[in-house]
Structures are given as C-alpha cells and as structure tokens.
PDB file of C-alpha atoms in Angstrom:
ATOM      1  CA  MET A  67      -7.876 -14.005  31.326  1.00 48.00           C
ATOM      2  CA  ILE A  68      -6.315 -11.024  29.553  1.00 51.00           C
ATOM      3  CA  LEU A  69      -4.551 -13.302  27.070  1.00 48.00           C
ATOM      4  CA  SER A  70      -7.797 -15.122  26.272  1.00 55.00           C
ATOM      5  CA  ILE A  71      -9.405 -11.760  25.458  1.00 52.00           C
ATOM      6  CA  LEU A  72      -6.513 -10.374  23.445  1.00 50.00           C
ATOM      7  CA  PHE A  73      -5.647 -13.545  21.505  1.00 54.00           C
ATOM      8  CA  PRO A  74      -8.632 -13.542  19.071  1.00 60.00           C
ATOM      9  CA  TYR A  75      -8.168  -9.777  18.626  1.00 54.00           C
ATOM     10  CA  VAL A  76      -4.507 -10.228  17.624  1.00 55.00           C
ATOM     11  CA  VAL A  77      -5.247 -13.247  15.402  1.00 60.00           C
ATOM     12  CA  TYR A  78      -8.057 -11.448  13.600  1.00 58.00           C
ATOM     13  CA  TRP A  79      -5.995  -8.258  13.152  1.00 54.00           C
ATOM     14  CA  THR A  80      -2.963 -10.187  11.859  1.00 59.00           C
ATOM     15  CA  PHE A  81      -5.011 -12.375   9.514  1.00 61.00           C
ATOM     16  CA  LEU A  82      -6.918  -9.456   8.010  1.00 57.00           C
ATOM     17  CA  TYR A  83      -3.840  -7.364   7.328  1.00 57.00           C
ATOM     18  CA  HIS A  84      -1.905 -10.282   5.902  1.00 58.00           C
ATOM     19  CA  LEU A  85      -4.840 -11.246   3.677  1.00 59.00           C
ATOM     20  CA  SER A  86      -5.331  -7.698   2.373  1.00 59.00           C
ATOM     21  CA  GLY A  87      -1.579  -7.382   1.849  1.00 64.00           C
ATOM     22  CA  LEU A  88      -1.372 -10.733   0.085  1.00 72.00           C
ATOM     23  CA  VAL A  89      -4.125  -9.774  -2.363  1.00 71.00           C
ATOM     24  CA  GLU A  90      -2.480  -6.394  -3.045  1.00 73.00           C
ATOM     25  CA  ILE A  91       0.951  -7.985  -3.602  1.00 81.00           C
ATOM     26  CA  CYS A  92      -0.336 -10.688  -5.966  1.00 82.00           C
ATOM     27  CA  LEU A  93      -2.214  -8.131  -8.060  1.00 81.00           C
ATOM     28  CA  MET A  94       0.421  -5.384  -8.072  1.00 86.00           C
ATOM     29  CA  HIS A  95       3.754  -7.241  -7.962  1.00 91.00           C
ATOM     30  CA  PRO A  96       4.262  -7.142 -11.768  1.00 93.00           C
ATOM     31  CA  LEU A  97       4.278  -3.333 -11.512  1.00 94.00           C
ATOM     32  CA  ASP A  98       6.896  -3.546  -8.765  1.00 94.00           C
ATOM     33  CA  VAL A  99       9.118  -5.754 -10.946  1.00 95.00           C
ATOM     34  CA  VAL A 100       8.811  -3.289 -13.842  1.00 95.00           C
ATOM     35  CA  LYS A 101       9.505  -0.331 -11.530  1.00 96.00           C
ATOM     36  CA  THR A 102      12.705  -1.959 -10.258  1.00 95.00           C
ATOM     37  CA  ARG A 103      13.870  -2.815 -13.785  1.00 95.00           C
ATOM     38  CA  PHE A 104      13.394   0.806 -14.899  1.00 95.00           C
ATOM     39  CA  GLN A 105      15.254   2.110 -11.866  1.00 95.00           C
ATOM     40  CA  ILE A 106      18.350  -0.062 -12.326  1.00 93.00           C
ATOM     41  CA  GLN A 107      18.741   0.431 -16.080  1.00 90.00           C
ATOM     42  CA  ARG A 108      21.263   3.163 -16.848  1.00 83.00           C
ATOM     43  CA  CYS A 109      21.745   3.477 -20.598  1.00 74.00           C
ATOM     44  CA  ALA A 110      18.828   4.049 -23.006  1.00 67.00           C
ATOM     45  CA  THR A 111      20.954   2.798 -25.936  1.00 67.00           C
ATOM     46  CA  ASP A 112      21.296  -0.639 -24.319  1.00 68.00           C
ATOM     47  CA  PRO A 113      19.298  -3.055 -26.524  1.00 67.00           C
ATOM     48  CA  ASN A 114      17.979  -4.700 -23.340  1.00 73.00           C
ATOM     49  CA  SER A 115      16.622  -1.441 -21.895  1.00 85.00           C
ATOM     50  CA  TYR A 116      12.889  -0.811 -21.807  1.00 90.00           C
ATOM     51  CA  LYS A 117      11.539   2.041 -23.918  1.00 88.00           C
ATOM     52  CA  SER A 118       8.112   2.296 -22.290  1.00 92.00           C
ATOM     53  CA  LEU A 119       5.809   0.622 -19.797  1.00 93.00           C
ATOM     54  CA  VAL A 120       4.137  -1.423 -22.548  1.00 94.00           C
ATOM     55  CA  ASP A 121       7.536  -2.396 -23.982  1.00 94.00           C
ATOM     56  CA  SER A 122       8.713  -3.592 -20.558  1.00 94.00           C
ATOM     57  CA  PHE A 123       5.695  -5.852 -20.135  1.00 95.00           C
ATOM     58  CA  GLN A 124       6.146  -7.264 -23.641  1.00 94.00           C
ATOM     59  CA  MET A 125       9.886  -7.914 -23.211  1.00 94.00           C
ATOM     60  CA  ILE A 126       9.531  -9.552 -19.800  1.00 94.00           C
ATOM     61  CA  PHE A 127       6.722 -11.798 -21.058  1.00 94.00           C
ATOM     62  CA  GLN A 128       8.643 -12.785 -24.226  1.00 93.00           C
ATOM     63  CA  MET A 129      12.031 -13.348 -22.543  1.00 91.00           C
ATOM     64  CA  GLU A 130      11.051 -14.631 -19.095  1.00 92.00           C
ATOM     65  CA  GLY A 131       7.463 -15.822 -19.381  1.00 92.00           C
ATOM     66  CA  LEU A 132       4.483 -15.063 -17.185  1.00 92.00           C
ATOM     67  CA  PHE A 133       6.323 -15.988 -13.987  1.00 91.00           C
ATOM     68  CA  GLY A 134       8.927 -13.327 -14.784  1.00 93.00           C
ATOM     69  CA  PHE A 135       6.445 -10.795 -13.429  1.00 94.00           C
ATOM     70  CA  TYR A 136       6.466 -12.552 -10.057  1.00 93.00           C
ATOM     71  CA  LYS A 137      10.190 -12.660  -9.414  1.00 93.00           C
ATOM     72  CA  GLY A 138      11.007 -11.706  -5.855  1.00 93.00           C
ATOM     73  CA  ILE A 139       7.411 -12.072  -4.669  1.00 92.00           C
ATOM     74  CA  LEU A 140       8.157 -14.246  -1.614  1.00 91.00           C
ATOM     75  CA  PRO A 141      10.116 -11.619   0.410  1.00 92.00           C
ATOM     76  CA  PRO A 142       7.290  -9.029   0.355  1.00 89.00           C
ATOM     77  CA  ILE A 143       4.755 -11.744   1.215  1.00 86.00           C
ATOM     78  CA  LEU A 144       6.877 -12.832   4.198  1.00 87.00           C
ATOM     79  CA  ALA A 145       7.405  -9.223   5.265  1.00 85.00           C
ATOM     80  CA  GLU A 146       3.807  -8.111   4.804  1.00 76.00           C
ATOM     81  CA  THR A 147       2.397  -8.915   8.242  1.00 71.00           C
ATOM     82  CA  PRO A 148       5.279  -7.441  10.300  1.00 79.00           C
ATOM     83  CA  LYS A 149       5.556  -4.508   7.894  1.00 83.00           C
ATOM     84  CA  ARG A 150       1.909  -3.463   8.186  1.00 79.00           C
ATOM     85  CA  ALA A 151       1.800  -4.175  11.894  1.00 79.00           C
ATOM     86  CA  VAL A 152       4.846  -1.967  12.453  1.00 84.00           C
ATOM     87  CA  LYS A 153       3.558   0.773  10.113  1.00 86.00           C
ATOM     88  CA  PHE A 154       0.188   1.257  11.784  1.00 84.00           C
ATOM     89  CA  PHE A 155       1.053   0.268  15.362  1.00 85.00           C
ATOM     90  CA  THR A 156       4.052   2.598  15.575  1.00 90.00           C
ATOM     91  CA  PHE A 157       2.104   5.389  13.849  1.00 91.00           C
ATOM     92  CA  GLU A 158      -0.491   5.235  16.620  1.00 87.00           C
ATOM     93  CA  GLN A 159       2.196   5.063  19.331  1.00 92.00           C
ATOM     94  CA  TYR A 160       4.203   7.998  17.944  1.00 95.00           C
ATOM     95  CA  LYS A 161       0.963   9.946  17.628  1.00 93.00           C
ATOM     96  CA  LYS A 162       0.193   9.321  21.316  1.00 92.00           C
ATOM     97  CA  LEU A 163       3.713  10.345  22.363  1.00 93.00           C
ATOM     98  CA  LEU A 164       3.480  13.540  20.341  1.00 93.00           C
ATOM     99  CA  GLY A 165       0.238  14.317  22.164  1.00 87.00           C
ATOM    100  CA  TYR A 166       2.395  15.362  25.140  1.00 89.00           C
ATOM    101  CA  VAL A 167       4.036  18.041  22.970  1.00 88.00           C
ATOM    102  CA  SER A 168       2.210  21.174  21.879  1.00 86.00           C
ATOM    103  CA  LEU A 169       2.220  20.541  18.134  1.00 89.00           C
ATOM    104  CA  SER A 170      -0.445  21.286  15.556  1.00 89.00           C
ATOM    105  CA  PRO A 171      -2.449  18.255  14.334  1.00 88.00           C
ATOM    106  CA  ALA A 172      -0.907  18.657  10.868  1.00 88.00           C
ATOM    107  CA  LEU A 173       2.627  18.397  12.261  1.00 93.00           C
ATOM    108  CA  THR A 174       1.694  15.591  14.641  1.00 95.00           C
ATOM    109  CA  PHE A 175       0.399  13.360  11.827  1.00 94.00           C
ATOM    110  CA  ALA A 176       3.440  14.090   9.639  1.00 95.00           C
ATOM    111  CA  ILE A 177       6.029  13.432  12.380  1.00 96.00           C
ATOM    112  CA  ALA A 178       4.224  10.293  13.560  1.00 96.00           C
ATOM    113  CA  GLY A 179       4.225   9.102   9.932  1.00 96.00           C
ATOM    114  CA  LEU A 180       7.942   9.829   9.621  1.00 97.00           C
ATOM    115  CA  GLY A 181       8.668   7.842  12.787  1.00 97.00           C
ATOM    116  CA  SER A 182       6.571   4.894  11.651  1.00 96.00           C
ATOM    117  CA  GLY A 183       8.296   4.892   8.258  1.00 96.00           C
ATOM    118  CA  LEU A 184      11.789   4.882   9.778  1.00 97.00           C
ATOM    119  CA  THR A 185      10.833   2.020  12.095  1.00 96.00           C
ATOM    120  CA  GLU A 186       9.207   0.094   9.245  1.00 95.00           C
ATOM    121  CA  ALA A 187      12.315   0.490   7.086  1.00 96.00           C
ATOM    122  CA  VAL A 188      14.531  -1.312   9.617  1.00 95.00           C
ATOM    123  CA  VAL A 189      12.157  -4.296   9.549  1.00 94.00           C
ATOM    124  CA  VAL A 190      11.728  -4.589   5.781  1.00 95.00           C
ATOM    125  CA  ASN A 191      15.210  -3.723   4.471  1.00 96.00           C
ATOM    126  CA  PRO A 192      16.658  -7.288   4.452  1.00 96.00           C
ATOM    127  CA  PHE A 193      13.565  -8.483   2.563  1.00 95.00           C
ATOM    128  CA  GLU A 194      14.017  -5.620   0.083  1.00 96.00           C
ATOM    129  CA  VAL A 195      17.646  -6.571  -0.598  1.00 97.00           C
ATOM    130  CA  VAL A 196      16.610 -10.110  -1.526  1.00 96.00           C
ATOM    131  CA  LYS A 197      13.572  -8.935  -3.512  1.00 96.00           C
ATOM    132  CA  VAL A 198      15.490  -6.403  -5.637  1.00 96.00           C
ATOM    133  CA  GLY A 199      18.253  -8.908  -6.394  1.00 94.00           C
ATOM    134  CA  LEU A 200      15.720 -11.466  -7.607  1.00 94.00           C
ATOM    135  CA  GLN A 201      13.760  -8.885  -9.617  1.00 94.00           C
ATOM    136  CA  ALA A 202      16.923  -7.714 -11.370  1.00 92.00           C
ATOM    137  CA  ASN A 203      17.692 -11.258 -12.554  1.00 90.00           C
ATOM    138  CA  ARG A 204      16.641 -11.561 -16.219  1.00 87.00           C
ATOM    139  CA  ASN A 205      16.962 -15.325 -16.461  1.00 84.00           C
ATOM    140  CA  THR A 206      13.803 -17.368 -16.738  1.00 78.00           C
ATOM    141  CA  PHE A 207      11.921 -17.989 -13.500  1.00 74.00           C
ATOM    142  CA  ALA A 208      13.085 -21.620 -13.430  1.00 76.00           C
ATOM    143  CA  GLU A 209      16.747 -20.673 -13.835  1.00 81.00           C
ATOM    144  CA  GLN A 210      16.989 -18.082 -11.063  1.00 84.00           C
ATOM    145  CA  PRO A 211      17.932 -19.060  -7.483  1.00 87.00           C
ATOM    146  CA  SER A 212      15.276 -19.616  -4.845  1.00 90.00           C
ATOM    147  CA  THR A 213      14.509 -16.860  -2.357  1.00 91.00           C
ATOM    148  CA  MET A 214      16.175 -18.673   0.555  1.00 93.00           C
ATOM    149  CA  GLY A 215      19.073 -19.763  -1.630  1.00 93.00           C
ATOM    150  CA  TYR A 216      19.719 -16.194  -2.748  1.00 93.00           C
ATOM    151  CA  ALA A 217      19.459 -14.893   0.841  1.00 94.00           C
ATOM    152  CA  ARG A 218      21.999 -17.500   2.009  1.00 94.00           C
ATOM    153  CA  GLN A 219      24.251 -16.533  -0.882  1.00 93.00           C
ATOM    154  CA  ILE A 220      24.214 -12.859   0.217  1.00 95.00           C
ATOM    155  CA  ILE A 221      24.877 -13.756   3.859  1.00 95.00           C
ATOM    156  CA  LYS A 222      27.731 -16.138   2.971  1.00 94.00           C
ATOM    157  CA  LYS A 223      29.402 -13.673   0.625  1.00 92.00           C
ATOM    158  CA  GLU A 224      28.721 -10.304   2.270  1.00 92.00           C
ATOM    159  CA  GLY A 225      27.271 -11.007   5.732  1.00 93.00           C
ATOM    160  CA  TRP A 226      24.352  -9.399   7.563  1.00 92.00           C
ATOM    161  CA  GLY A 227      25.688  -5.844   7.683  1.00 92.00           C
ATOM    162  CA  LEU A 228      25.465  -2.733   5.514  1.00 91.00           C
ATOM    163  CA  GLN A 229      27.397  -4.423   2.707  1.00 91.00           C
ATOM    164  CA  GLY A 230      25.251  -7.545   2.813  1.00 93.00           C
ATOM    165  CA  LEU A 231      21.678  -8.265   3.826  1.00 94.00           C
ATOM    166  CA  ASN A 232      21.205  -4.724   5.123  1.00 96.00           C
ATOM    167  CA  LYS A 233      22.790  -2.750   2.315  1.00 96.00           C
ATOM    168  CA  GLY A 234      20.864   0.290   1.190  1.00 96.00           C
ATOM    169  CA  LEU A 235      19.456   0.821   4.687  1.00 97.00           C
ATOM    170  CA  THR A 236      19.832   4.627   4.561  1.00 97.00           C
ATOM    171  CA  ALA A 237      17.974   4.765   1.234  1.00 98.00           C
ATOM    172  CA  THR A 238      15.236   2.501   2.631  1.00 98.00           C
ATOM    173  CA  LEU A 239      14.977   4.744   5.700  1.00 98.00           C
ATOM    174  CA  GLY A 240      14.554   7.729   3.391  1.00 97.00           C
ATOM    175  CA  ARG A 241      12.052   5.963   1.158  1.00 97.00           C
ATOM    176  CA  HIS A 242       9.772   4.749   3.944  1.00 97.00           C
ATOM    177  CA  GLY A 243      10.251   7.760   6.216  1.00 97.00           C
ATOM    178  CA  VAL A 244       9.340  10.279   3.520  1.00 97.00           C
ATOM    179  CA  PHE A 245       6.521   8.134   2.135  1.00 97.00           C
ATOM    180  CA  ASN A 246       4.800   7.618   5.497  1.00 96.00           C
ATOM    181  CA  MET A 247       5.315  11.240   6.509  1.00 97.00           C
ATOM    182  CA  VAL A 248       3.481  12.472   3.403  1.00 96.00           C
ATOM    183  CA  TYR A 249       1.061   9.526   3.269  1.00 94.00           C
ATOM    184  CA  PHE A 250      -0.288   9.803   6.817  1.00 94.00           C
ATOM    185  CA  GLY A 251       0.171  13.573   7.090  1.00 94.00           C
ATOM    186  CA  PHE A 252      -1.721  14.348   3.885  1.00 95.00           C
ATOM    187  CA  TYR A 253      -4.455  11.739   4.420  1.00 93.00           C
ATOM    188  CA  TYR A 254      -5.485  12.672   7.952  1.00 91.00           C
ATOM    189  CA  ASN A 255      -5.172  16.423   7.485  1.00 92.00           C
ATOM    190  CA  VAL A 256      -7.161  16.508   4.232  1.00 93.00           C
ATOM    191  CA  LYS A 257      -9.711  14.016   5.566  1.00 90.00           C
ATOM    192  CA  ASN A 258     -10.349  16.293   8.550  1.00 88.00           C
ATOM    193  CA  MET A 259     -10.910  19.264   6.228  1.00 90.00           C
ATOM    194  CA  ILE A 260     -13.544  17.557   4.054  1.00 90.00           C
ATOM    195  CA  PRO A 261     -16.873  16.955   5.833  1.00 90.00           C
ATOM    196  CA  VAL A 262     -17.960  13.389   6.554  1.00 90.00           C
ATOM    197  CA  ASN A 263     -20.716  12.174   4.202  1.00 89.00           C
ATOM    198  CA  LYS A 264     -23.737  10.451   5.735  1.00 89.00           C
ATOM    199  CA  ASP A 265     -24.145   8.208   2.701  1.00 92.00           C
ATOM    200  CA  PRO A 266     -21.879   5.116   3.298  1.00 89.00           C
ATOM    201  CA  THR A 267     -21.000   4.796  -0.401  1.00 92.00           C
ATOM    202  CA  LEU A 268     -20.047   8.464  -0.774  1.00 92.00           C
ATOM    203  CA  GLU A 269     -18.123   8.313   2.501  1.00 91.00           C
ATOM    204  CA  PHE A 270     -16.202   5.297   1.208  1.00 91.00           C
ATOM    205  CA  LEU A 271     -15.420   7.160  -2.026  1.00 93.00           C
ATOM    206  CA  ARG A 272     -14.337  10.238  -0.036  1.00 93.00           C
ATOM    207  CA  LYS A 273     -11.834   8.193   1.951  1.00 91.00           C
ATOM    208  CA  PHE A 274     -10.707   6.204  -1.095  1.00 93.00           C
ATOM    209  CA  GLY A 275     -10.108   9.379  -3.121  1.00 94.00           C
ATOM    210  CA  ILE A 276      -8.055  10.997  -0.351  1.00 94.00           C
ATOM    211  CA  GLY A 277      -6.119   7.748   0.164  1.00 92.00           C
ATOM    212  CA  LEU A 278      -5.442   7.471  -3.578  1.00 94.00           C
ATOM    213  CA  LEU A 279      -4.149  11.040  -3.669  1.00 95.00           C
ATOM    214  CA  SER A 280      -2.055  10.438  -0.534  1.00 95.00           C
ATOM    215  CA  GLY A 281      -0.355   7.376  -2.016  1.00 93.00           C
ATOM    216  CA  THR A 282       0.241   9.150  -5.329  1.00 96.00           C
ATOM    217  CA  ILE A 283       1.774  12.313  -3.837  1.00 96.00           C
ATOM    218  CA  ALA A 284       3.911  10.305  -1.409  1.00 96.00           C
ATOM    219  CA  SER A 285       5.189   8.175  -4.313  1.00 96.00           C
ATOM    220  CA  VAL A 286       6.190  11.237  -6.349  1.00 97.00           C
ATOM    221  CA  ILE A 287       8.042  12.820  -3.428  1.00 97.00           C
ATOM    222  CA  ASN A 288       9.937   9.751  -2.228  1.00 97.00           C
ATOM    223  CA  ILE A 289      10.932   8.167  -5.553  1.00 97.00           C
ATOM    224  CA  PRO A 290      14.521   9.564  -5.637  1.00 98.00           C
ATOM    225  CA  PHE A 291      15.154   7.520  -2.475  1.00 98.00           C
ATOM    226  CA  ASP A 292      13.559   4.518  -4.200  1.00 98.00           C
ATOM    227  CA  VAL A 293      15.849   4.876  -7.228  1.00 98.00           C
ATOM    228  CA  ALA A 294      18.893   5.173  -4.958  1.00 98.00           C
ATOM    229  CA  LYS A 295      17.767   2.085  -3.032  1.00 98.00           C
ATOM    230  CA  SER A 296      17.359   0.029  -6.236  1.00 97.00           C
ATOM    231  CA  ARG A 297      20.792   1.093  -7.506  1.00 97.00           C
ATOM    232  CA  ILE A 298      22.487   0.206  -4.200  1.00 97.00           C
ATOM    233  CA  GLN A 299      20.684  -3.102  -3.695  1.00 96.00           C
ATOM    234  CA  GLY A 300      20.629  -4.125  -7.358  1.00 93.00           C
ATOM    235  CA  PRO A 301      23.529  -5.289  -9.560  1.00 91.00           C
ATOM    236  CA  GLN A 302      26.442  -2.856  -9.883  1.00 91.00           C
ATOM    237  CA  PRO A 303      27.421  -1.634 -13.407  1.00 88.00           C
ATOM    238  CA  VAL A 304      30.837  -3.339 -13.206  1.00 86.00           C
ATOM    239  CA  PRO A 305      30.876  -6.735 -11.442  1.00 82.00           C
ATOM    240  CA  GLY A 306      33.162  -6.668  -8.402  1.00 82.00           C
ATOM    241  CA  GLU A 307      33.177  -2.856  -8.162  1.00 89.00           C
ATOM    242  CA  ILE A 308      30.752  -1.010  -5.889  1.00 91.00           C
ATOM    243  CA  LYS A 309      29.689   2.201  -7.609  1.00 94.00           C
ATOM    244  CA  TYR A 310      26.475   2.903  -5.697  1.00 95.00           C
ATOM    245  CA  ARG A 311      27.243   2.773  -1.982  1.00 92.00           C
ATOM    246  CA  THR A 312      25.419   5.474   0.009  1.00 94.00           C
ATOM    247  CA  CYS A 313      22.008   7.098  -0.450  1.00 97.00           C
ATOM    248  CA  PHE A 314      22.759  10.743  -1.189  1.00 97.00           C
ATOM    249  CA  LYS A 315      25.992  10.032  -3.062  1.00 97.00           C
ATOM    250  CA  THR A 316      24.054   7.628  -5.299  1.00 97.00           C
ATOM    251  CA  MET A 317      21.439  10.322  -5.962  1.00 98.00           C
ATOM    252  CA  ALA A 318      24.200  12.784  -6.848  1.00 97.00           C
ATOM    253  CA  THR A 319      25.883  10.272  -9.184  1.00 96.00           C
ATOM    254  CA  VAL A 320      22.618   9.441 -10.966  1.00 96.00           C
ATOM    255  CA  TYR A 321      21.840  13.169 -11.357  1.00 96.00           C
ATOM    256  CA  GLN A 322      25.322  14.022 -12.696  1.00 96.00           C
ATOM    257  CA  GLU A 323      25.526  11.117 -15.154  1.00 94.00           C
ATOM    258  CA  GLU A 324      21.916  10.712 -16.276  1.00 94.00           C
ATOM    259  CA  GLY A 325      20.072  13.935 -15.432  1.00 95.00           C
ATOM    260  CA  ILE A 326      17.307  14.879 -13.016  1.00 96.00           C
ATOM    261  CA  LEU A 327      14.662  12.703 -14.711  1.00 95.00           C
ATOM    262  CA  ALA A 328      16.707   9.576 -13.923  1.00 96.00           C
ATOM    263  CA  LEU A 329      15.798  10.103 -10.261  1.00 97.00           C
ATOM    264  CA  TYR A 330      12.158   9.561 -11.270  1.00 97.00           C
ATOM    265  CA  LYS A 331      12.608   6.324 -13.198  1.00 96.00           C
ATOM    266  CA  GLY A 332       9.817   3.844 -12.569  1.00 95.00           C
ATOM    267  CA  LEU A 333       7.439   6.570 -11.367  1.00 97.00           C
ATOM    268  CA  LEU A 334       4.473   5.474 -13.506  1.00 96.00           C
ATOM    269  CA  PRO A 335       4.368   1.814 -12.367  1.00 96.00           C
ATOM    270  CA  LYS A 336       5.050   2.981  -8.799  1.00 96.00           C
ATOM    271  CA  ILE A 337       2.049   5.328  -8.859  1.00 96.00           C
ATOM    272  CA  MET A 338      -0.102   2.698 -10.549  1.00 94.00           C
ATOM    273  CA  ARG A 339       0.669   0.389  -7.638  1.00 90.00           C
ATOM    274  CA  LEU A 340       0.881   2.629  -4.576  1.00 90.00           C
ATOM    275  CA  GLY A 341      -1.872   5.073  -5.532  1.00 91.00           C
ATOM    276  CA  PRO A 342      -4.762   2.580  -5.322  1.00 89.00           C
ATOM    277  CA  GLY A 343      -2.725   0.304  -3.026  1.00 84.00           C
ATOM    278  CA  GLY A 344      -2.254   3.115  -0.537  1.00 83.00           C
ATOM    279  CA  ALA A 345      -5.962   3.880  -0.584  1.00 86.00           C
ATOM    280  CA  VAL A 346      -6.910   0.239   0.029  1.00 83.00           C
ATOM    281  CA  MET A 347      -4.386  -0.081   2.849  1.00 79.00           C
ATOM    282  CA  LEU A 348      -5.753   2.936   4.732  1.00 79.00           C
ATOM    283  CA  LEU A 349      -9.367   1.892   4.219  1.00 82.00           C
ATOM    284  CA  VAL A 350      -8.708  -1.634   5.490  1.00 78.00           C
ATOM    285  CA  TYR A 351      -6.944  -0.151   8.515  1.00 75.00           C
ATOM    286  CA  GLU A 352      -9.690   2.362   9.308  1.00 77.00           C
ATOM    287  CA  TYR A 353     -12.641   0.018   8.857  1.00 75.00           C
ATOM    288  CA  THR A 354     -10.885  -2.769  10.769  1.00 73.00           C
ATOM    289  CA  TYR A 355      -9.965  -0.399  13.588  1.00 69.00           C
ATOM    290  CA  SER A 356     -13.560   0.832  13.840  1.00 73.00           C
ATOM    291  CA  TRP A 357     -14.949  -2.710  13.786  1.00 70.00           C
ATOM    292  CA  LEU A 358     -12.555  -3.862  16.504  1.00 65.00           C
ATOM    293  CA  GLN A 359     -13.409  -0.897  18.711  1.00 67.00           C
ATOM    294  CA  GLU A 360     -17.111  -1.704  18.404  1.00 71.00           C
ATOM    295  CA  ASN A 361     -16.780  -5.457  18.970  1.00 69.00           C
ATOM    296  CA  TRP A 362     -13.982  -5.726  21.545  1.00 61.00           C
TER     297      TRP A 362
END
C-alpha cells in the first residue's frame, strides 16, 4: 500500500529533475568544456592556448567541429539524477538534523548546504574524472575514445582509488561543499529577507534573481577548488609525471607559478553557466516541492 503511494511520487520527482537537468546540460555544456580548457591551460604563450572566450569558441569549432563542444557530456547526464537527488534530499535531511541544535537560521542553511555538497561530491567525482579527461582531449569528436572506453582505460591503468577513478576527490569535496554552502545559505537567507510578492510573475522574478545571484556568488568563491580539480583530473604537464596531486598543494603551485588570477581561470564561462543554471535548479526544486506537497 505504502509502495503504491510512494512509487508515482518517486517516479515523477526523478523524471522531473532528470529532465530539467538534461535540458540544462545540453544547453550549457559548451560553456563547461570551455571552462575546463581554460583551467588546464598553463602557458599564455602556447599557440594552442585560448586568448578569450570568443577565441576559445572559434578555435574549438575550427579544430574539433560542433561536436567538440559536447565532449564529455555523457558522464554529467548519467550523474544528473543521483546528483540532484543527493543535493536536495541530503540538504533537507541535514537541515532537519540541525533543527535539534540551537543554531541561527542563517548558519543552519549554510551548514546543511555544506553537508549536502560534501555528500554530493562523493557521488559525482568518478563521473567528473571521466568528463574532464574527455573534455581535455583536443582530437576531433570521432577520434576520441568513448565514455565507457575511457572509464575502463582509467580503471585498468590506475584503478578505482585516489590515483584512478576517484582522483581529485578532495578538490571535488571543496568545490561542491563550498558551492552548496554559499548557494543554499545565501538563497534561503536573502529570500527570507525580501517580502513575498503577491503577483506570481514578480514572485517568480524575485526567486529567479536571488537564485541567479546565489549561483554567481557561489561560483566566484569556489572556483579555486574547481581549478585545482581540473588540474588534478586533467592531463599532467609532463606525461608520466604527476605534478598536481592534492587540492591545496595544487592551489599553492598554481599561485606560485602563474599568479593569483590563475586560480580564477574559466570564471566567466562558469558564471554564465551556473548563474542562470543555479536559479533554474532552485526554482524547479521549489515549485516541484510545493506541487508535490499539495497533490500527495
């Protein structure tokens, strides 16, 4: 009886989040490819380095074709449903647990976001390793290995551990933990400060604007972890030698060799993706949650 009630609820929830995630990935993945390419390039004098966002799009299109913008798209598609389910489900659970502790609402939202981000990172990291490796490949789309073939190659050569399919885990923990902490903390605290608008359109715009700002600020704050993650999971400068191994040591190396701005490489395409993407994700979650509460 309980299963018959819960089953359509779970199916609907899963389908809606996967559909919204699929649309967001298909539209925004080219920006993710460009972001990764900027983050792994080290030397501006390299003739293959990108000089600007426009230049990167032109070079990828000329050298790799239209499908070059969709390299590594399968791993995020496969990870989308569990990723979003973990993000929002664990956020709600951590929030409930923190209700037993006398914390301010501001701190509760931030800590619950941090917990959800750390949990999410464990789930998505293997997918990220495969995705970054495929995105870094500058061969034409037809010449690069398949997603499953590349994953098998990593497992065969380096295994499942922190040197293989789970390398860069600490950087991924930092990236997702910091992002969700700021993302959820900022969104819910600011939303509670600004009065609800009775007009549905203005209320939608209120939530979208706060969500857009939340995704943008979170992206700016967590990008050093993102750069470290791309360096660790991407190709090393010298084949066969591991230069980028741990999160904070990688950050220190990038800072010492390339300057502070190198820790913010790929910020523009990241904001262009996760600013509006973050707003859409929160709106889909909130409106779906409200609809389910009213109809189940």
